[in-house]
């Protein structure tokens, strides 16, 4: 990371660069006879009261006292990783929202308020992409009220880490005391290589409905009520996969929704006693082949950043991170 001209550290950013991607170096302490520096790269989301706020790719906000700043510059947007299909963050977020539709929704400008009886944060949070059509604090008050009417906590889903994402909103929620509870990766890949996996798909059964055995294997459903079934079966063209365990149940399951060129994978789960047998790959391959038959060519999925087992699987299948998204929860009892 080069900050110098003629051997001198220089600051080449100002308050006018708020909203741009920057790279800064700050003095973070003094060592034995030498200064210690820390570098930060991200979107400059504010510069107020002598403090810079920079939102990193993973959504983390770093606050830097202006007095500690020793170097800084604007940098080009992070290059897209082109092992995966070309797409924008707003497009991918809209496709993913259609693939996991809520039971009830209402529009607030370009924000979609979603509720599904509490089944998954994705179906019970605001899809905040675009302009709510109101001043932010007024919009947040509307969000709180809408979810309170349904006895649900108020969550807002915000994407970060790519062009067209919501770093400014993430920083604004952080300043207002909202709490980031979950961070996930939105990953993409070409679909054909997933369908071409060397996996035994002969054991995988595909169907249009999540039957009782499928629901028993699905760890998120608990006792599935009508909201669970509506969300799972919602979407343009939904397929469910299951691998029999030989004892009347299912050893592995998966779900795929086909929406134009996109195939969205979710709920890929393998029973603990059946792991390391290639069943997850077989489920993914079978669903991918069905999606290819329906004209899809690109794949996406969402995986939480602390799910190391699933992330390793998707690494091996060629999925790369397009951007991150986060669920921010309203502070309890405080102002927006």
Short mmCIF file of C-alpha atoms in Angstrom, two decimals, residues 9-232:
data_model
loop_
_atom_site.label_atom_id
_atom_site.label_comp_id
_atom_site.label_asym_id
_atom_site.label_seq_id
_atom_site.Cartn_x
_atom_site.Cartn_y
_atom_site.Cartn_z
CA UNK A 9 3.42 10.36 4.17
CA UNK A 10 0.61 12.50 2.80
CA UNK A 11 -3.12 12.87 3.40
CA UNK A 12 -4.97 13.26 0.11
CA UNK A 13 -8.56 12.92 1.35
CA UNK A 14 -11.00 15.54 2.65
CA UNK A 15 -14.59 15.65 3.89
CA UNK A 16 -15.62 16.00 0.24
CA UNK A 17 -14.60 12.34 -0.24
CA UNK A 18 -17.37 10.98 2.01
CA UNK A 19 -19.03 8.16 0.07
CA UNK A 20 -15.83 7.15 -1.73
CA UNK A 21 -13.62 4.13 -1.14
CA UNK A 22 -10.46 5.18 0.68
CA UNK A 23 -7.28 3.77 2.14
CA UNK A 24 -5.92 5.46 5.27
CA UNK A 25 -3.05 5.00 7.67
CA UNK A 26 -3.28 6.12 11.28
CA UNK A 27 -0.95 6.27 14.23
CA UNK A 28 -2.13 3.56 16.61
CA UNK A 29 0.55 3.73 19.31
CA UNK A 30 4.22 4.10 20.00
CA UNK A 31 6.58 1.17 20.19
CA UNK A 32 10.18 1.02 21.32
CA UNK A 33 11.51 4.06 19.54
CA UNK A 34 9.22 3.62 16.53
CA UNK A 35 5.68 4.60 15.67
CA UNK A 36 3.03 1.97 15.07
CA UNK A 37 0.67 2.37 12.16
CA UNK A 38 -2.64 0.72 11.25
CA UNK A 39 -4.08 0.70 7.74
CA UNK A 40 -7.80 0.66 6.95
CA UNK A 41 -9.55 0.29 3.58
CA UNK A 42 -13.25 0.86 3.07
CA UNK A 43 -15.94 3.42 2.30
CA UNK A 44 -15.62 6.77 4.06
CA UNK A 45 -19.15 7.07 5.44
CA UNK A 46 -18.74 10.17 7.61
CA UNK A 47 -16.22 12.76 8.82
CA UNK A 48 -17.78 14.65 11.70
CA UNK A 49 -16.57 16.05 14.98
CA UNK A 50 -12.97 15.23 14.21
CA UNK A 51 -13.72 11.52 13.66
CA UNK A 52 -13.70 9.57 10.39
CA UNK A 53 -16.00 6.55 10.02
CA UNK A 54 -14.89 3.94 7.49
CA UNK A 55 -17.04 0.91 6.67
CA UNK A 56 -15.04 -2.14 5.64
CA UNK A 57 -16.12 -4.74 3.08
CA UNK A 58 -17.51 -7.00 5.82
CA UNK A 59 -19.71 -4.22 7.21
CA UNK A 60 -17.54 -3.38 10.22
CA UNK A 61 -17.34 0.34 10.96
CA UNK A 62 -13.95 1.70 12.05
CA UNK A 63 -13.79 5.11 13.75
CA UNK A 64 -10.55 7.01 13.37
CA UNK A 65 -9.75 10.25 15.24
CA UNK A 66 -8.67 12.85 12.72
CA UNK A 67 -5.67 13.71 14.88
CA UNK A 68 -4.23 10.20 14.38
CA UNK A 69 -4.47 10.29 10.58
CA UNK A 70 -1.05 10.32 8.91
CA UNK A 71 -1.89 9.28 5.34
CA UNK A 72 -4.89 8.73 3.13
CA UNK A 73 -6.05 8.50 -0.46
CA UNK A 74 -9.07 7.50 -2.51
CA UNK A 75 -8.81 4.14 -4.26
CA UNK A 76 -10.76 2.49 -7.09
CA UNK A 77 -13.72 0.29 -6.25
CA UNK A 78 -12.76 -3.24 -5.29
CA UNK A 79 -12.46 -5.38 -8.45
CA UNK A 80 -15.16 -7.97 -8.95
CA UNK A 81 -14.11 -11.59 -8.81
CA UNK A 82 -14.93 -12.86 -12.24
CA UNK A 83 -15.00 -16.55 -11.58
CA UNK A 84 -18.69 -15.94 -11.03
CA UNK A 85 -21.50 -14.33 -13.07
CA UNK A 86 -21.52 -10.58 -13.57
CA UNK A 87 -24.26 -8.89 -11.55
CA UNK A 88 -24.91 -5.83 -9.44
CA UNK A 89 -25.60 -5.89 -5.73
CA UNK A 90 -29.16 -4.52 -6.11
CA UNK A 91 -30.00 -7.12 -8.78
CA UNK A 92 -28.70 -10.00 -6.72
CA UNK A 93 -30.45 -8.79 -3.57
CA UNK A 94 -33.76 -8.50 -5.43
CA UNK A 95 -33.42 -12.01 -6.86
CA UNK A 96 -32.59 -13.43 -3.44
CA UNK A 97 -35.59 -11.65 -1.90
CA UNK A 98 -37.91 -13.18 -4.51
CA UNK A 99 -36.42 -16.58 -3.78
CA UNK A 100 -37.27 -16.38 -0.06
CA UNK A 101 -40.53 -14.42 -0.11
CA UNK A 102 -42.29 -13.26 3.06
CA UNK A 103 -45.84 -14.10 4.01
CA UNK A 104 -46.67 -10.40 4.36
CA UNK A 105 -44.93 -7.34 2.98
CA UNK A 106 -45.37 -3.62 2.55
CA UNK A 107 -43.35 -1.06 0.61
CA UNK A 108 -41.82 2.01 2.17
CA UNK A 109 -40.43 3.81 -0.84
CA UNK A 110 -37.92 1.31 -2.25
CA UNK A 111 -37.63 -0.55 1.07
CA UNK A 112 -39.62 -3.75 1.45
CA UNK A 113 -40.91 -4.49 4.94
CA UNK A 114 -41.25 -8.28 5.34
CA UNK A 115 -42.92 -10.41 8.00
CA UNK A 116 -43.43 -14.16 8.29
CA UNK A 117 -44.29 -14.91 11.89
CA UNK A 118 -40.63 -14.81 12.92
CA UNK A 119 -39.43 -17.62 10.61
CA UNK A 120 -35.89 -16.56 9.60
CA UNK A 121 -34.53 -13.04 9.72
CA UNK A 122 -34.52 -12.84 5.91
CA UNK A 123 -38.31 -13.16 5.84
CA UNK A 124 -38.79 -10.87 8.87
CA UNK A 125 -36.63 -7.86 8.09
CA UNK A 126 -36.58 -4.81 5.89
CA UNK A 127 -34.92 -5.35 2.52
CA UNK A 128 -33.29 -1.93 2.51
CA UNK A 129 -32.10 -1.38 -1.03
CA UNK A 130 -32.66 2.11 -2.34
CA UNK A 131 -34.50 5.12 -0.95
CA UNK A 132 -37.28 4.76 1.66
CA UNK A 133 -38.84 7.97 0.36
CA UNK A 134 -38.69 9.60 3.80
CA UNK A 135 -36.01 11.17 5.99
CA UNK A 136 -34.06 8.30 7.55
CA UNK A 137 -35.19 8.84 11.14
CA UNK A 138 -38.83 9.04 10.05
CA UNK A 139 -38.40 5.84 8.01
CA UNK A 140 -36.84 4.04 10.99
CA UNK A 141 -39.74 5.08 13.20
CA UNK A 142 -42.15 3.63 10.61
CA UNK A 143 -40.13 0.40 10.57
CA UNK A 144 -40.23 0.09 14.37
CA UNK A 145 -43.97 0.67 14.43
CA UNK A 146 -44.70 -1.80 11.61
CA UNK A 147 -42.87 -4.64 13.33
CA UNK A 148 -44.24 -3.74 16.77
CA UNK A 149 -47.76 -4.13 15.35
CA UNK A 150 -46.81 -7.72 14.51
CA UNK A 151 -45.04 -8.40 17.84
CA UNK A 152 -41.73 -8.84 16.00
CA UNK A 153 -38.34 -7.22 16.58
CA UNK A 154 -37.41 -4.63 13.98
CA UNK A 155 -34.59 -5.81 11.72
CA UNK A 156 -33.08 -4.15 8.66
CA UNK A 157 -31.05 -6.16 6.15
CA UNK A 158 -28.19 -4.13 4.65
CA UNK A 159 -25.66 -5.19 2.03
CA UNK A 160 -22.05 -3.99 2.06
CA UNK A 161 -18.80 -4.60 0.26
CA UNK A 162 -19.65 -4.01 -3.39
CA UNK A 163 -20.72 -1.26 -5.75
CA UNK A 164 -24.30 -0.20 -5.13
CA UNK A 165 -24.32 -1.58 -1.57
CA UNK A 166 -25.45 0.17 1.61
CA UNK A 167 -22.36 1.22 3.55
CA UNK A 168 -23.90 4.63 4.29
CA UNK A 169 -27.03 3.04 5.77
CA UNK A 170 -24.99 0.56 7.81
CA UNK A 171 -22.97 3.40 9.31
CA UNK A 172 -26.12 5.42 9.99
CA UNK A 173 -27.74 2.50 11.83
CA UNK A 174 -24.59 2.00 13.86
CA UNK A 175 -24.58 5.67 14.90
CA UNK A 176 -28.21 5.39 15.96
CA UNK A 177 -27.58 2.45 18.28
CA UNK A 178 -28.90 -0.38 16.11
CA UNK A 179 -27.08 -3.66 16.73
CA UNK A 180 -25.57 -5.82 13.99
CA UNK A 181 -26.49 -9.38 14.94
CA UNK A 182 -25.77 -11.51 11.87
CA UNK A 183 -23.34 -11.25 8.98
CA UNK A 184 -23.61 -13.48 5.91
CA UNK A 185 -21.91 -13.83 2.57
CA UNK A 186 -23.83 -13.59 -0.69
CA UNK A 187 -22.00 -15.99 -2.98
CA UNK A 188 -22.27 -16.64 -6.71
CA UNK A 189 -20.96 -19.21 -9.18
CA UNK A 190 -21.49 -20.45 -12.70
CA UNK A 191 -24.25 -23.07 -12.58
CA UNK A 192 -22.96 -25.60 -15.13
CA UNK A 193 -19.89 -26.69 -13.10
CA UNK A 194 -22.16 -27.42 -10.15
CA UNK A 195 -24.36 -29.59 -12.35
CA UNK A 196 -21.26 -31.32 -13.73
CA UNK A 197 -20.02 -32.43 -10.33
CA UNK A 198 -18.85 -36.02 -10.14
CA UNK A 199 -21.52 -36.94 -7.61
CA UNK A 200 -23.97 -39.81 -7.26
CA UNK A 201 -27.27 -38.08 -8.03
CA UNK A 202 -29.13 -41.37 -8.50
CA UNK A 203 -30.12 -41.40 -4.83
CA UNK A 204 -31.48 -37.85 -4.89
CA UNK A 205 -35.25 -37.48 -5.20
CA UNK A 206 -36.64 -34.16 -6.45
CA UNK A 207 -40.11 -32.78 -5.90
CA UNK A 208 -42.17 -29.62 -5.73
CA UNK A 209 -43.14 -29.92 -2.06
CA UNK A 210 -41.28 -30.12 1.24
CA UNK A 211 -42.86 -33.23 2.74
CA UNK A 212 -42.82 -34.28 6.40
CA UNK A 213 -39.47 -36.10 6.11
CA UNK A 214 -37.87 -33.07 4.48
CA UNK A 215 -39.20 -30.78 7.20
CA UNK A 216 -37.97 -33.09 9.95
CA UNK A 217 -34.44 -32.88 8.55
CA UNK A 218 -34.61 -29.10 8.11
CA UNK A 219 -33.16 -27.74 11.34
CA UNK A 220 -34.76 -24.28 11.12
CA UNK A 221 -38.39 -25.27 10.85
CA UNK A 222 -39.11 -26.71 14.31
CA UNK A 223 -42.81 -27.44 14.31
CA UNK A 224 -43.59 -26.06 10.85
CA UNK A 225 -46.55 -23.71 10.86
CA UNK A 226 -48.23 -22.14 7.84
CA UNK A 227 -45.67 -19.32 7.70
CA UNK A 228 -42.81 -21.81 7.32
CA UNK A 229 -44.53 -23.66 4.50
CA UNK A 230 -45.45 -20.45 2.66
CA UNK A 231 -41.89 -19.15 2.73
CA UNK A 232 -40.33 -22.46 1.72
#
